[in-house]
């Protein structure tokens, strides 16, 4: 894992603790409380999609093996596709993480997230995200 990725994952752990009151230790623990599992899924999906981190690298960050990360990401996709509330929570998670990142490469993503935030309903937000995904638009 390169230095920048490690630095960013540390930043991400801090932001999750600050904004969602779930510590790094809880994310790395064996506990399977629904809220903790959800944020493990969010962490995994975010690091995989936004930072192209490998399954093994994500596993090291969460103190799990790569097959567990595969399962977390599969469950994430299932919830994201079929649960509007879950999809909205992930969109908010991405927004919070990007908003609190000073990295210049996220400038375009922040503009997109501001567009999403400007939508009045959850359904409108999700439609913007789905359109970006289906168009193959890159957020970063």
CSV table of N, CA and C in Angstrom, one decimal:
chain,number,residue,atom,x,y,z
A,1,UNK,N,0.8,-1.2,0.0
A,1,UNK,CA,0.0,0.0,0.0
A,1,UNK,C,0.9,1.2,0.0
A,2,UNK,N,0.6,2.2,-0.9
A,2,UNK,CA,1.4,3.4,-1.0
A,2,UNK,C,1.1,4.3,0.2
A,3,UNK,N,2.0,5.3,0.4
A,3,UNK,CA,1.9,6.2,1.5
A,3,UNK,C,0.6,7.1,1.4
A,4,UNK,N,0.3,7.5,0.2
A,4,UNK,CA,-0.9,8.4,0.1
A,4,UNK,C,-2.2,7.6,0.4
A,5,UNK,N,-2.3,6.3,0.0
A,5,UNK,CA,-3.4,5.5,0.2
A,5,UNK,C,-3.6,5.3,1.7
A,6,UNK,N,-2.5,5.0,2.4
A,6,UNK,CA,-2.5,4.8,3.9
A,6,UNK,C,-2.9,6.0,4.6
A,7,UNK,N,-2.4,7.2,4.1
A,7,UNK,CA,-2.7,8.5,4.7
A,7,UNK,C,-4.2,8.7,4.5
A,8,UNK,N,-4.7,8.4,3.3
A,8,UNK,CA,-6.2,8.7,3.1
A,8,UNK,C,-7.0,7.7,3.9
A,9,UNK,N,-6.7,6.5,4.0
A,9,UNK,CA,-7.5,5.6,4.8
A,9,UNK,C,-7.5,6.0,6.3
A,10,UNK,N,-6.4,6.5,6.8
A,10,UNK,CA,-6.4,7.1,8.2
A,10,UNK,C,-7.3,8.2,8.3
A,11,UNK,N,-7.3,9.1,7.3
A,11,UNK,CA,-8.2,10.3,7.2
A,11,UNK,C,-9.7,9.8,7.2
A,12,UNK,N,-9.9,8.7,6.4
A,12,UNK,CA,-11.3,8.2,6.3
A,12,UNK,C,-11.8,7.6,7.6
A,13,UNK,N,-10.9,6.9,8.3
A,13,UNK,CA,-11.3,6.4,9.6
A,13,UNK,C,-11.6,7.5,10.6
A,14,UNK,N,-10.8,8.6,10.5
A,14,UNK,CA,-11.1,9.8,11.4
A,14,UNK,C,-12.4,10.4,11.1
A,15,UNK,N,-12.7,10.6,9.8
A,15,UNK,CA,-14.0,11.2,9.4
A,15,UNK,C,-15.2,10.3,9.8
A,16,UNK,N,-15.1,9.0,9.7
A,16,UNK,CA,-16.2,8.1,10.1
A,16,UNK,C,-16.4,8.3,11.6
A,17,UNK,N,-15.3,8.3,12.4
A,17,UNK,CA,-15.4,8.5,13.8
A,17,UNK,C,-16.1,9.8,14.2
A,18,UNK,N,-15.6,10.9,13.5
A,18,UNK,CA,-16.1,12.2,13.8
A,18,UNK,C,-17.6,12.4,13.4
A,19,UNK,N,-18.0,11.9,12.2
A,19,UNK,CA,-19.3,12.2,11.7
A,19,UNK,C,-20.3,11.1,12.0
A,20,UNK,N,-19.9,9.9,12.3
A,20,UNK,CA,-20.8,8.8,12.5
A,20,UNK,C,-20.6,8.1,13.9
A,21,UNK,N,-19.7,8.6,14.6
A,21,UNK,CA,-19.4,8.0,16.0
A,21,UNK,C,-19.1,6.5,16.0
A,22,UNK,N,-18.4,6.1,15.0
A,22,UNK,CA,-17.9,4.7,14.9
A,22,UNK,C,-16.4,4.7,14.8
A,23,UNK,N,-15.7,4.2,15.8
A,23,UNK,CA,-14.3,4.3,15.8
A,23,UNK,C,-13.6,3.3,14.8
A,24,UNK,N,-12.4,3.5,14.6
A,24,UNK,CA,-11.6,2.6,13.8
A,24,UNK,C,-11.5,1.2,14.4
A,25,UNK,N,-11.4,1.2,15.8
A,25,UNK,CA,-11.4,-0.1,16.5
A,25,UNK,C,-12.7,-0.8,16.3
A,26,UNK,N,-13.8,-0.1,16.3
A,26,UNK,CA,-15.1,-0.8,16.0
A,26,UNK,C,-15.2,-1.3,14.6
A,27,UNK,N,-14.7,-0.6,13.7
A,27,UNK,CA,-14.8,-1.0,12.3
A,27,UNK,C,-13.9,-2.3,12.1
A,28,UNK,N,-12.8,-2.3,12.8
A,28,UNK,CA,-11.9,-3.4,12.7
A,28,UNK,C,-12.2,-4.6,13.6
A,29,UNK,N,-13.2,-4.4,14.5
A,29,UNK,CA,-13.6,-5.4,15.5
A,29,UNK,C,-14.3,-6.6,14.8
A,30,UNK,N,-14.6,-7.6,15.6
A,30,UNK,CA,-15.4,-8.8,15.1
A,30,UNK,C,-16.9,-8.5,15.3
A,31,UNK,N,-17.2,-7.5,15.9
A,31,UNK,CA,-18.7,-7.2,16.1
A,31,UNK,C,-19.4,-7.1,14.8
A,32,UNK,N,-20.7,-7.6,14.8
A,32,UNK,CA,-21.5,-7.7,13.6
A,32,UNK,C,-22.7,-6.9,13.8
A,33,UNK,N,-22.7,-5.8,14.6
A,33,UNK,CA,-23.8,-4.9,14.7
A,33,UNK,C,-24.2,-4.3,13.4
A,34,UNK,N,-25.4,-4.2,13.1
A,34,UNK,CA,-25.9,-3.7,11.8
A,34,UNK,C,-25.2,-2.4,11.4
A,35,UNK,N,-25.2,-1.4,12.3
A,35,UNK,CA,-24.6,-0.1,11.9
A,35,UNK,C,-23.1,-0.2,11.6
A,36,UNK,N,-22.4,-1.0,12.4
A,36,UNK,CA,-21.0,-1.1,12.2
A,36,UNK,C,-20.7,-1.8,10.8
A,37,UNK,N,-21.5,-2.9,10.5
A,37,UNK,CA,-21.3,-3.6,9.3
A,37,UNK,C,-21.6,-2.7,8.1
A,38,UNK,N,-22.6,-1.8,8.2
A,38,UNK,CA,-23.0,-0.9,7.1
A,38,UNK,C,-21.8,0.0,6.9
A,39,UNK,N,-21.1,0.6,7.9
A,39,UNK,CA,-20.0,1.5,7.7
A,39,UNK,C,-18.8,0.7,7.2
A,40,UNK,N,-18.6,-0.5,7.5
A,40,UNK,CA,-17.6,-1.4,6.9
A,40,UNK,C,-17.8,-1.5,5.4
A,41,UNK,N,-19.1,-1.7,5.0
A,41,UNK,CA,-19.4,-1.8,3.6
A,41,UNK,C,-19.1,-0.5,2.9
A,42,UNK,N,-19.6,0.6,3.6
A,42,UNK,CA,-19.3,2.0,3.0
A,42,UNK,C,-17.8,2.2,2.8
A,43,UNK,N,-17.1,1.9,3.8
A,43,UNK,CA,-15.6,2.1,3.8
A,43,UNK,C,-15.0,1.3,2.6
A,44,UNK,N,-15.4,0.0,2.5
A,44,UNK,CA,-14.9,-0.8,1.5
A,44,UNK,C,-15.2,-0.4,0.1
A,45,UNK,N,-16.5,0.0,-0.1
A,45,UNK,CA,-17.0,0.5,-1.4
A,45,UNK,C,-16.3,1.8,-1.8
A,46,UNK,N,-16.1,2.7,-0.8
A,46,UNK,CA,-15.5,4.0,-1.1
A,46,UNK,C,-14.0,3.8,-1.5
A,47,UNK,N,-13.3,3.0,-0.7
A,47,UNK,CA,-11.9,2.8,-1.0
A,47,UNK,C,-11.7,2.0,-2.3
A,48,UNK,N,-12.6,1.1,-2.6
A,48,UNK,CA,-12.5,0.4,-3.9
A,48,UNK,C,-12.8,1.2,-5.1
A,49,UNK,N,-13.9,2.0,-5.0
A,49,UNK,CA,-14.3,2.8,-6.2
A,49,UNK,C,-13.5,4.1,-6.3
A,50,UNK,N,-13.3,4.8,-5.2
A,50,UNK,CA,-12.7,6.1,-5.3
A,50,UNK,C,-11.1,6.1,-5.3
A,51,UNK,N,-10.6,5.1,-4.7
A,51,UNK,CA,-9.1,5.0,-4.6
A,51,UNK,C,-8.5,3.8,-5.2
A,52,UNK,N,-9.3,3.0,-5.9
A,52,UNK,CA,-8.8,1.8,-6.6
A,52,UNK,C,-8.0,0.9,-5.7
A,53,UNK,N,-8.3,0.8,-4.4
A,53,UNK,CA,-7.6,0.0,-3.5
A,53,UNK,C,-8.0,-1.5,-3.7
A,54,UNK,N,-7.0,-2.3,-3.7
A,54,UNK,CA,-7.2,-3.8,-3.9
A,54,UNK,C,-8.0,-4.4,-2.7
A,55,UNK,N,-8.6,-5.5,-3.0
A,55,UNK,CA,-9.3,-6.2,-1.9
A,55,UNK,C,-8.4,-6.6,-0.7
A,56,UNK,N,-7.2,-7.0,-1.0
A,56,UNK,CA,-6.2,-7.3,0.0
A,56,UNK,C,-5.9,-6.1,0.9
A,57,UNK,N,-5.7,-4.9,0.2
A,57,UNK,CA,-5.4,-3.7,0.9
A,57,UNK,C,-6.5,-3.3,1.8
A,58,UNK,N,-7.8,-3.3,1.3
A,58,UNK,CA,-8.9,-3.0,2.1
A,58,UNK,C,-9.0,-3.9,3.3
A,59,UNK,N,-8.8,-5.2,3.0
A,59,UNK,CA,-8.8,-6.2,4.1
A,59,UNK,C,-7.8,-5.9,5.2
A,60,UNK,N,-6.6,-5.4,4.8
A,60,UNK,CA,-5.6,-5.1,5.8
A,60,UNK,C,-6.1,-3.9,6.7
A,61,UNK,N,-6.7,-3.0,6.0
A,61,UNK,CA,-7.2,-1.8,6.8
A,61,UNK,C,-8.3,-2.2,7.8
A,62,UNK,N,-9.2,-3.1,7.4
A,62,UNK,CA,-10.3,-3.6,8.2
A,62,UNK,C,-9.9,-4.8,9.1
A,63,UNK,N,-8.7,-5.3,8.9
A,63,UNK,CA,-8.2,-6.5,9.6
A,63,UNK,C,-9.1,-7.7,9.3
A,64,UNK,N,-9.3,-7.9,8.0
A,64,UNK,CA,-10.0,-9.0,7.4
A,64,UNK,C,-9.3,-9.5,6.2
A,65,UNK,N,-9.6,-10.7,5.7
A,65,UNK,CA,-9.0,-11.2,4.5
A,65,UNK,C,-9.9,-10.8,3.3
A,66,UNK,N,-9.3,-10.9,2.1
A,66,UNK,CA,-9.9,-10.4,0.9
A,66,UNK,C,-11.3,-11.0,0.6
A,67,UNK,N,-11.5,-12.3,1.0
A,67,UNK,CA,-12.8,-12.9,0.7
A,67,UNK,C,-13.9,-12.3,1.6
A,68,UNK,N,-13.6,-11.8,2.7
A,68,UNK,CA,-14.5,-11.1,3.5
A,68,UNK,C,-14.9,-9.8,2.9
A,69,UNK,N,-13.9,-9.1,2.3
A,69,UNK,CA,-14.1,-7.8,1.6
A,69,UNK,C,-15.0,-8.1,0.4
A,70,UNK,N,-14.8,-9.2,-0.3
A,70,UNK,CA,-15.6,-9.5,-1.5
A,70,UNK,C,-17.1,-9.6,-1.0
A,71,UNK,N,-17.3,-10.3,0.1
A,71,UNK,CA,-18.6,-10.5,0.6
A,71,UNK,C,-19.2,-9.1,1.1
A,72,UNK,N,-18.4,-8.3,1.7
A,72,UNK,CA,-18.9,-6.9,2.1
A,72,UNK,C,-19.4,-6.1,0.9
A,73,UNK,N,-18.6,-6.2,-0.2
A,73,UNK,CA,-18.9,-5.4,-1.4
A,73,UNK,C,-20.1,-6.0,-2.1
A,74,UNK,N,-20.3,-7.3,-2.1
A,74,UNK,CA,-21.5,-7.9,-2.7
A,74,UNK,C,-22.7,-7.5,-1.9
A,75,UNK,N,-22.7,-7.5,-0.6
A,75,UNK,CA,-23.8,-7.1,0.2
A,75,UNK,C,-24.1,-5.6,0.0
A,76,UNK,N,-23.0,-4.8,-0.1
A,76,UNK,CA,-23.1,-3.4,-0.4
A,76,UNK,C,-23.9,-3.2,-1.7
A,77,UNK,N,-23.5,-3.9,-2.8
A,77,UNK,CA,-24.2,-3.8,-4.1
A,77,UNK,C,-25.7,-4.2,-4.0
A,78,UNK,N,-26.0,-5.2,-3.3
A,78,UNK,CA,-27.3,-5.7,-3.1
A,78,UNK,C,-28.2,-4.6,-2.5
A,79,UNK,N,-27.7,-4.1,-1.4
A,79,UNK,CA,-28.4,-3.0,-0.6
A,79,UNK,C,-28.5,-1.8,-1.5
A,80,UNK,N,-27.4,-1.4,-2.1
A,80,UNK,CA,-27.4,-0.1,-2.9
A,80,UNK,C,-28.4,-0.2,-4.0
A,81,UNK,N,-28.5,-1.3,-4.7
A,81,UNK,CA,-29.4,-1.4,-5.8
A,81,UNK,C,-30.9,-1.4,-5.4
A,82,UNK,N,-31.2,-2.0,-4.3
A,82,UNK,CA,-32.6,-2.3,-4.0
A,82,UNK,C,-33.2,-1.5,-2.8
A,83,UNK,N,-32.3,-0.8,-2.1
A,83,UNK,CA,-32.8,-0.1,-0.9
A,83,UNK,C,-32.5,1.4,-1.1
A,84,UNK,N,-33.5,2.2,-1.4
A,84,UNK,CA,-33.3,3.6,-1.6
A,84,UNK,C,-32.7,4.3,-0.4
A,85,UNK,N,-33.2,4.0,0.8
A,85,UNK,CA,-32.6,4.6,2.0
A,85,UNK,C,-31.1,4.3,2.1
A,86,UNK,N,-30.7,3.1,1.9
A,86,UNK,CA,-29.3,2.7,1.9
A,86,UNK,C,-28.5,3.5,0.9
A,87,UNK,N,-29.0,3.6,-0.3
A,87,UNK,CA,-28.3,4.3,-1.4
A,87,UNK,C,-28.2,5.8,-1.0
A,88,UNK,N,-29.2,6.3,-0.4
A,88,UNK,CA,-29.1,7.7,0.0
A,88,UNK,C,-28.1,7.9,1.1
A,89,UNK,N,-28.1,7.0,2.1
A,89,UNK,CA,-27.1,7.1,3.1
A,89,UNK,C,-25.7,7.0,2.6
A,90,UNK,N,-25.5,6.1,1.6
A,90,UNK,CA,-24.1,6.0,1.0
A,90,UNK,C,-23.8,7.3,0.2
A,91,UNK,N,-24.7,7.9,-0.5
A,91,UNK,CA,-24.5,9.2,-1.2
A,91,UNK,C,-24.1,10.2,-0.2
A,92,UNK,N,-24.8,10.3,1.0
A,92,UNK,CA,-24.4,11.2,2.0
A,92,UNK,C,-23.1,11.0,2.6
A,93,UNK,N,-22.7,9.7,2.7
A,93,UNK,CA,-21.4,9.3,3.2
A,93,UNK,C,-20.3,9.8,2.3
A,94,UNK,N,-20.5,9.5,1.0
A,94,UNK,CA,-19.5,10.0,0.0
A,94,UNK,C,-19.4,11.5,0.0
A,95,UNK,N,-20.5,12.2,0.1
A,95,UNK,CA,-20.5,13.6,0.2
A,95,UNK,C,-19.7,14.1,1.4
A,96,UNK,N,-20.0,13.5,2.6
A,96,UNK,CA,-19.3,14.0,3.8
A,96,UNK,C,-17.8,13.7,3.6
A,97,UNK,N,-17.4,12.5,3.1
A,97,UNK,CA,-16.0,12.1,3.0
A,97,UNK,C,-15.3,13.1,2.0
A,98,UNK,N,-15.9,13.4,0.9
A,98,UNK,CA,-15.3,14.2,-0.1
A,98,UNK,C,-15.3,15.7,0.4
A,99,UNK,N,-16.3,16.1,1.0
A,99,UNK,CA,-16.4,17.5,1.5
A,99,UNK,C,-15.2,17.7,2.5
A,100,UNK,N,-14.9,16.7,3.3
A,100,UNK,CA,-13.8,16.9,4.3
A,100,UNK,C,-12.4,16.5,3.8
A,101,UNK,N,-12.3,16.3,2.5
A,101,UNK,CA,-11.0,16.0,1.9
A,101,UNK,C,-10.5,17.2,1.2
A,102,UNK,N,-9.2,17.5,1.5
A,102,UNK,CA,-8.6,18.7,0.9
A,102,UNK,C,-7.9,18.4,-0.4
A,103,UNK,N,-8.0,17.1,-0.8
A,103,UNK,CA,-7.3,16.7,-2.0
A,103,UNK,C,-7.8,17.4,-3.3
A,104,UNK,N,-7.0,18.0,-4.1
A,104,UNK,CA,-7.4,18.7,-5.3
A,104,UNK,C,-8.1,17.8,-6.3
A,105,UNK,N,-7.7,16.6,-6.4
A,105,UNK,CA,-8.3,15.7,-7.4
A,105,UNK,C,-9.8,15.5,-7.2
A,106,UNK,N,-10.4,15.9,-6.1
A,106,UNK,CA,-11.8,15.7,-5.8
A,106,UNK,C,-12.6,17.0,-6.1
A,107,UNK,N,-12.1,18.0,-6.7
A,107,UNK,CA,-12.8,19.2,-7.0
A,107,UNK,C,-14.0,18.9,-7.9
A,108,UNK,N,-13.9,18.2,-8.9
A,108,UNK,CA,-15.0,17.8,-9.8
A,108,UNK,C,-16.0,17.0,-9.1
A,109,UNK,N,-15.6,16.1,-8.3
A,109,UNK,CA,-16.5,15.3,-7.5
A,109,UNK,C,-17.3,16.1,-6.5
A,110,UNK,N,-16.7,17.1,-5.9
A,110,UNK,CA,-17.4,18.0,-5.0
A,110,UNK,C,-18.5,18.8,-5.8
A,111,UNK,N,-18.2,19.2,-7.0
A,111,UNK,CA,-19.2,19.9,-7.8
A,111,UNK,C,-20.4,19.0,-8.1
A,112,UNK,N,-20.1,17.8,-8.4
A,112,UNK,CA,-21.2,16.8,-8.6
A,112,UNK,C,-22.0,16.6,-7.4
A,113,UNK,N,-21.3,16.5,-6.3
A,113,UNK,CA,-22.0,16.2,-5.0
A,113,UNK,C,-22.8,17.5,-4.6
A,114,UNK,N,-22.4,18.6,-4.9
A,114,UNK,CA,-23.2,19.8,-4.6
A,114,UNK,C,-24.4,19.8,-5.5
A,115,UNK,N,-24.3,19.3,-6.7
A,115,UNK,CA,-25.5,19.2,-7.6
A,115,UNK,C,-26.5,18.2,-7.0
A,116,UNK,N,-26.0,17.1,-6.4
A,116,UNK,CA,-26.8,16.1,-5.8
A,116,UNK,C,-27.5,16.7,-4.6
A,117,UNK,N,-26.7,17.5,-3.8
A,117,UNK,CA,-27.3,18.1,-2.5
A,117,UNK,C,-28.4,19.1,-2.9
A,118,UNK,N,-28.3,19.7,-4.1
A,118,UNK,CA,-29.3,20.7,-4.5
A,118,UNK,C,-30.6,20.1,-4.9
A,119,UNK,N,-30.7,18.8,-5.0
A,119,UNK,CA,-31.9,18.1,-5.3
A,119,UNK,C,-32.8,18.0,-4.1
A,120,UNK,N,-34.1,18.2,-4.3
A,120,UNK,CA,-35.0,18.4,-3.1
A,120,UNK,C,-35.4,17.0,-2.6
A,121,UNK,N,-35.4,16.0,-3.3
A,121,UNK,CA,-35.9,14.7,-2.8
A,121,UNK,C,-34.8,13.6,-2.9
A,122,UNK,N,-34.9,12.6,-2.1
A,122,UNK,CA,-34.0,11.5,-2.1
A,122,UNK,C,-34.0,10.8,-3.5
A,123,UNK,N,-35.1,10.7,-4.0
A,123,UNK,CA,-35.3,10.0,-5.3
A,123,UNK,C,-34.5,10.8,-6.4
A,124,UNK,N,-34.6,12.1,-6.4
A,124,UNK,CA,-33.8,13.0,-7.3
A,124,UNK,C,-32.3,12.8,-7.2
A,125,UNK,N,-31.9,12.7,-5.9
A,125,UNK,CA,-30.5,12.5,-5.7
A,125,UNK,C,-30.0,11.2,-6.3
A,126,UNK,N,-30.8,10.1,-6.0
A,126,UNK,CA,-30.4,8.8,-6.5
A,126,UNK,C,-30.4,8.8,-8.0
A,127,UNK,N,-31.4,9.5,-8.6
A,127,UNK,CA,-31.4,9.5,-10.1
A,127,UNK,C,-30.1,10.2,-10.7
A,128,UNK,N,-29.7,11.2,-10.0
A,128,UNK,CA,-28.4,11.9,-10.5
A,128,UNK,C,-27.3,10.9,-10.4
A,129,UNK,N,-27.2,10.2,-9.3
A,129,UNK,CA,-26.1,9.2,-9.1
A,129,UNK,C,-26.2,8.1,-10.2
A,130,UNK,N,-27.4,7.6,-10.3
A,130,UNK,CA,-27.6,6.5,-11.3
A,130,UNK,C,-27.3,7.0,-12.7
A,131,UNK,N,-27.6,8.2,-13.1
A,131,UNK,CA,-27.3,8.8,-14.4
A,131,UNK,C,-25.8,8.9,-14.6
A,132,UNK,N,-25.1,9.4,-13.6
A,132,UNK,CA,-23.7,9.5,-13.7
A,132,UNK,C,-23.0,8.1,-13.9
A,133,UNK,N,-23.5,7.1,-13.1
A,133,UNK,CA,-23.0,5.8,-13.2
A,133,UNK,C,-23.3,5.2,-14.6
A,134,UNK,N,-24.5,5.3,-15.1
A,134,UNK,CA,-24.9,4.7,-16.4
A,134,UNK,C,-24.2,5.4,-17.5
A,135,UNK,N,-23.9,6.7,-17.4
A,135,UNK,CA,-23.2,7.4,-18.5
A,135,UNK,C,-21.7,7.1,-18.5
A,136,UNK,N,-21.3,6.5,-17.4
A,136,UNK,CA,-19.8,6.2,-17.3
A,136,UNK,C,-19.0,7.4,-16.9
A,137,UNK,N,-19.7,8.4,-16.4
A,137,UNK,CA,-19.0,9.6,-15.9
A,137,UNK,C,-18.1,9.3,-14.8
A,138,UNK,N,-17.0,9.9,-14.8
A,138,UNK,CA,-16.0,9.7,-13.7
A,138,UNK,C,-16.2,10.8,-12.7
A,139,UNK,N,-16.3,10.5,-11.5
A,139,UNK,CA,-16.5,11.5,-10.4
A,139,UNK,C,-15.1,12.1,-10.0
A,140,UNK,N,-14.1,11.4,-10.3
A,140,UNK,CA,-12.8,11.8,-9.9
A,140,UNK,C,-11.9,12.0,-11.1
